[in-house]
Short mmCIF file of C-alpha atoms in Angstrom, two decimals:
data_model
loop_
_atom_site.label_atom_id
_atom_site.label_comp_id
_atom_site.label_asym_id
_atom_site.label_seq_id
_atom_site.Cartn_x
_atom_site.Cartn_y
_atom_site.Cartn_z
CA MET A 1 -22.09 -15.71 -17.38
CA GLU A 2 -18.64 -17.48 -18.75
CA LEU A 3 -16.59 -18.43 -15.61
CA LYS A 4 -12.73 -18.07 -15.09
CA LYS A 5 -10.56 -19.54 -12.78
CA THR A 6 -8.31 -16.33 -10.92
CA ILE A 7 -5.70 -17.25 -7.89
CA LEU A 8 -5.87 -15.63 -4.04
CA GLU A 9 -2.44 -16.01 -3.90
CA GLY A 10 -0.87 -16.88 -0.19
CA PHE A 11 1.50 -15.13 2.01
CA PRO A 12 3.78 -13.20 0.48
CA LEU A 13 7.67 -13.10 -0.10
CA VAL A 14 9.76 -11.99 2.84
CA HIS A 15 12.76 -10.35 1.82
CA ASP A 16 15.43 -10.53 4.62
CA ILE A 17 16.71 -6.95 4.18
CA ALA A 18 17.59 -5.00 7.71
CA LEU A 19 15.90 -1.86 7.67
CA ASP A 20 16.54 0.82 10.10
CA MET A 21 13.38 3.07 10.39
CA PRO A 22 13.70 6.44 11.32
CA THR A 23 12.25 7.84 13.89
CA VAL A 24 9.25 10.11 13.53
CA ALA A 25 10.70 13.31 13.89
CA GLU A 26 12.96 12.09 11.39
CA LEU A 27 10.31 10.08 8.94
CA LEU A 28 8.24 13.68 9.50
CA SER A 29 11.28 15.00 6.45
CA VAL A 30 10.26 12.63 4.44
CA PRO A 31 7.16 14.63 1.59
CA VAL A 32 3.82 12.54 1.38
CA TYR A 33 3.80 10.90 -2.37
CA ASP A 34 1.22 9.35 -4.19
CA ARG A 35 2.16 7.35 -7.58
CA CYS A 36 5.23 8.96 -7.39
CA SER A 37 8.48 8.23 -10.52
CA ALA A 38 11.26 6.18 -8.85
CA GLU A 39 13.16 9.20 -10.48
CA ASP A 40 10.78 11.86 -8.65
CA PHE A 41 10.99 10.10 -5.39
CA TYR A 42 15.05 9.88 -5.18
CA ARG A 43 15.87 13.26 -6.59
CA HIS A 44 13.68 15.20 -4.32
CA GLY A 45 12.55 13.14 -1.19
CA GLY A 46 15.66 13.45 0.77
CA GLU A 47 17.85 11.57 2.10
CA ILE A 48 15.67 8.54 3.96
CA ALA A 49 13.62 8.20 0.82
CA ARG A 50 16.97 7.75 -0.74
CA TYR A 51 17.72 4.95 1.84
CA PHE A 52 14.61 3.75 1.74
CA LEU A 53 14.53 3.41 -2.15
CA ASP A 54 17.98 1.67 -1.96
CA LYS A 55 17.33 -1.15 -0.07
CA ALA A 56 14.23 -1.85 -1.68
CA PRO A 57 15.10 -5.20 -4.10
CA ILE A 58 13.26 -4.05 -6.93
CA LYS A 59 14.20 -5.72 -10.47
CA ASN A 60 13.73 -2.77 -12.71
CA ASP A 61 12.50 -5.46 -15.70
CA MET A 62 9.24 -3.43 -16.58
CA LYS A 63 8.16 0.18 -17.93
CA TYR A 64 7.23 2.37 -14.78
CA VAL A 65 8.38 2.10 -11.11
CA ASN A 66 5.74 3.57 -8.64
CA ILE A 67 5.84 4.92 -5.55
CA TRP A 68 3.62 5.51 -2.05
CA THR A 69 4.12 7.42 1.25
CA SER A 70 2.10 7.99 3.67
CA LEU A 71 2.42 8.79 8.08
CA GLN A 72 -0.23 8.82 10.29
CA LEU A 73 -0.82 9.23 12.71
CA LEU A 74 -3.74 7.24 14.56
CA LYS A 75 -6.24 6.11 17.06
CA PRO A 76 -8.61 3.50 17.76
CA GLY A 77 -11.20 4.35 15.53
CA VAL A 78 -9.48 6.42 13.49
CA GLY A 79 -7.77 3.76 10.69
CA THR A 80 -5.85 3.87 7.29
CA ILE A 81 -9.16 2.19 5.74
CA LYS A 82 -12.43 3.60 4.37
CA TYR A 83 -14.30 0.59 6.58
CA LYS A 84 -13.50 -1.68 9.12
CA HIS A 85 -13.55 -4.99 6.70
CA ASN A 86 -11.61 -3.75 2.98
CA TRP A 87 -10.34 -7.48 1.67
CA HIS A 88 -8.60 -6.41 -0.95
CA VAL A 89 -5.85 -6.40 -4.50
CA ASP A 90 -3.47 -3.92 -5.49
CA GLY A 91 -2.07 -3.72 -9.19
CA SER A 92 -2.78 -1.59 -12.58
CA LYS A 93 -6.65 -2.86 -12.61
CA VAL A 94 -6.61 -3.25 -16.40
CA PRO A 95 -7.10 -6.16 -16.84
CA PHE A 96 -8.19 -6.78 -12.52
CA ASN A 97 -5.36 -9.09 -12.16
CA ALA A 98 -2.68 -7.48 -14.15
CA TYR A 99 0.97 -8.52 -13.00
CA ASP A 100 2.26 -5.83 -11.63
CA ARG A 101 5.19 -6.64 -8.63
CA LEU A 102 4.97 -4.52 -5.13
CA PHE A 103 7.00 -3.85 -2.72
CA LEU A 104 5.31 -2.97 0.76
CA VAL A 105 6.76 -2.16 4.02
CA VAL A 106 5.39 -0.98 7.43
CA SER A 107 6.49 -0.02 10.47
CA ASP A 108 5.93 -1.35 13.96
CA CYS A 109 2.07 -0.27 14.73
CA THR A 110 -0.33 -1.98 15.31
CA ALA A 111 -2.19 -0.66 12.36
CA THR A 112 -0.76 -2.93 10.38
CA THR A 113 -1.17 -5.08 7.63
CA GLU A 114 -2.68 -8.35 7.02
CA PHE A 115 -2.20 -11.29 4.09
CA ASN A 116 -4.23 -13.80 3.09
CA LYS A 117 -2.13 -16.86 4.63
CA ASP A 118 -2.61 -19.66 2.28
CA ARG A 119 -3.15 -19.83 -1.78
CA ILE A 120 -7.34 -20.14 -2.48
CA GLU A 121 -8.40 -21.34 -6.31
CA LEU A 122 -11.35 -19.04 -7.06
CA PHE A 123 -13.46 -19.40 -10.27
CA VAL A 124 -15.09 -15.50 -11.62
CA ASP A 125 -16.79 -14.16 -13.86
CA SER A 126 -14.38 -14.06 -16.85
CA GLU A 127 -15.85 -9.62 -17.41
CA ILE A 128 -15.12 -8.98 -13.54
CA THR A 129 -14.01 -5.43 -13.15
CA HIS A 130 -10.90 -4.59 -10.17
CA GLN A 131 -13.68 -2.81 -8.55
CA GLU A 132 -15.91 -5.50 -8.61
CA TYR A 133 -13.17 -8.21 -7.94
CA ASP A 134 -12.52 -6.64 -5.08
CA LYS A 135 -15.84 -6.01 -4.05
CA TYR A 136 -16.66 -9.74 -4.63
CA ILE A 137 -13.73 -11.25 -2.10
CA ASN A 138 -14.20 -8.77 0.45
CA ASP A 139 -18.05 -9.50 0.87
CA ASN A 140 -16.95 -13.26 0.78
CA ALA A 141 -14.24 -13.30 2.40
CA ASP A 142 -15.61 -16.40 5.42
CA GLU A 143 -17.06 -17.93 2.30
CA ILE A 144 -14.12 -18.69 0.34
CA GLY A 145 -11.34 -18.63 3.10
CA ILE A 146 -9.06 -15.74 3.74
CA VAL A 147 -7.34 -16.03 6.43
CA GLY A 148 -5.10 -13.04 7.62
CA LYS A 149 -1.90 -12.95 9.02
CA ARG A 150 -0.05 -10.76 9.64
CA ILE A 151 3.29 -8.84 8.00
CA PRO A 152 6.54 -8.18 9.99
CA ALA A 153 7.22 -4.82 10.60
CA ASN A 154 9.96 -3.08 9.20
CA GLN A 155 10.49 -5.32 6.51
CA PHE A 156 9.49 -5.79 2.72
CA VAL A 157 7.30 -8.37 2.27
CA GLU A 158 6.24 -8.41 -2.11
CA PHE A 159 3.75 -9.52 -3.77
CA THR A 160 1.16 -8.64 -6.98
CA ALA A 161 -1.83 -8.70 -7.84
CA GLY A 162 -3.21 -11.38 -6.73
CA HIS A 163 -2.51 -10.97 -2.77
CA ALA A 164 -5.31 -10.26 -0.77
CA HIS A 165 -4.50 -7.83 1.68
CA ARG A 166 -6.08 -5.46 4.07
CA ALA A 167 -5.27 -2.46 6.78
CA THR A 168 -5.89 -3.20 10.37
CA ASN A 169 -7.57 -1.08 13.06
CA PRO A 170 -4.71 0.70 15.83
CA GLU A 171 -5.55 -0.41 19.25
CA LYS A 172 -3.97 2.26 20.10
CA GLU A 173 -2.61 6.19 19.47
CA GLU A 174 0.51 5.89 17.28
CA PHE A 175 2.61 6.72 14.09
CA ARG A 176 1.55 4.37 10.93
CA PHE A 177 4.42 5.09 8.03
CA MET A 178 4.09 3.31 5.19
CA PHE A 179 6.74 2.69 1.88
CA ARG A 180 4.79 1.01 -1.65
CA ILE A 181 5.98 0.27 -4.43
CA CYS A 182 4.49 -0.99 -7.53
CA GLU A 183 6.69 -1.82 -10.89
CA SER A 184 4.58 -1.93 -13.60
CA ASP A 185 3.94 -2.13 -17.26
CA GLU A 186 0.85 -0.43 -17.13
CA LEU A 187 0.59 1.71 -14.63
CA PRO A 188 2.38 4.87 -15.49
CA SER A 189 3.60 7.39 -12.99
CA GLN A 190 1.74 11.00 -12.18
CA HIS A 191 4.00 13.96 -12.93
CA ILE A 192 5.36 15.45 -9.24
CA SER A 193 2.97 18.66 -9.98
CA LYS A 194 0.62 16.34 -9.15
CA SER A 195 2.43 12.52 -6.88
CA ARG A 196 3.16 15.01 -4.27
CA LEU A 197 0.74 15.64 -1.09
CA LEU A 198 0.19 17.42 1.14
CA GLY A 199 -0.74 15.26 3.55
CA SER A 200 -1.63 11.17 4.06
CA TYR A 201 -5.75 10.83 4.68
CA ILE A 202 -6.80 8.66 7.50
CA TYR A 203 -10.96 7.33 8.11
CA SER A 204 -13.63 7.43 10.41
CA GLU A 205 -14.93 4.52 11.94
CA VAL A 206 -18.33 5.16 8.91
CA GLY A 207 -15.60 6.18 6.36
CA LYS A 208 -15.39 9.72 6.44
CA PRO A 209 -11.91 11.01 5.37
CA THR A 210 -9.31 13.48 7.35
CA LYS A 211 -6.05 15.30 5.98
CA ASN A 212 -3.71 13.78 8.59
CA ILE A 213 -0.37 14.91 8.80
CA ILE A 214 0.47 18.13 6.66
CA ASN A 215 3.42 19.12 5.19
CA SER A 216 3.95 22.60 3.08
CA GLU A 217 5.96 23.61 0.59
CA GLU A 218 8.18 25.24 3.69
CA ASP A 219 7.98 21.73 5.14
CA ARG A 220 6.47 23.42 8.13
CA PHE A 221 4.92 20.20 9.70
CA PHE A 222 2.02 19.92 11.11
CA ILE A 223 -0.10 17.35 13.38
CA HIS A 224 -4.33 17.35 13.48
CA LEU A 225 -7.13 14.92 13.73
#
């Protein structure tokens, strides 16, 4: 097996951009999107969606600008990820460390996102896939030396496919809003017919998914667990 060196980067760049987080009632007007193009998001997302995109420190120097949004009602035992520990890296996945530029905002909540704190040098199989790499760093997080540090609420953090991170579990019943952007030369946006979803997913402690906050075509909103 041939090994190659790769880097788990340290804590991401925190942009000093003032964001006025809307109320939950206002955030309910923002559709849930999965890999939506910036053009469709700006055109169809509404005033609040345009506010977030206008504030984002994107560079617009890559082929695609993809956007994800979610608003979730959480409580202890019901989280944003499938399993309790889920260290992973984002990106287009081809190759596993493809250069993509990502931005993330999470509202003020206990179930925020934490990133690896300090830079770590690793040697991995030269043929490793993105999924295998995620499993490797998650299964060996303590041995590798991954230490989590929470990101500040309501601020853009900028990172790449080299930054390991995970969502934390809620300590109380609360709402969590997430806005994420990926600038990429490899990962195309989905058509609006596929990128607009009917709800965000939450997960039980055993990884069972359940739709949470749902918006219909008539923009009526329902919350259920």
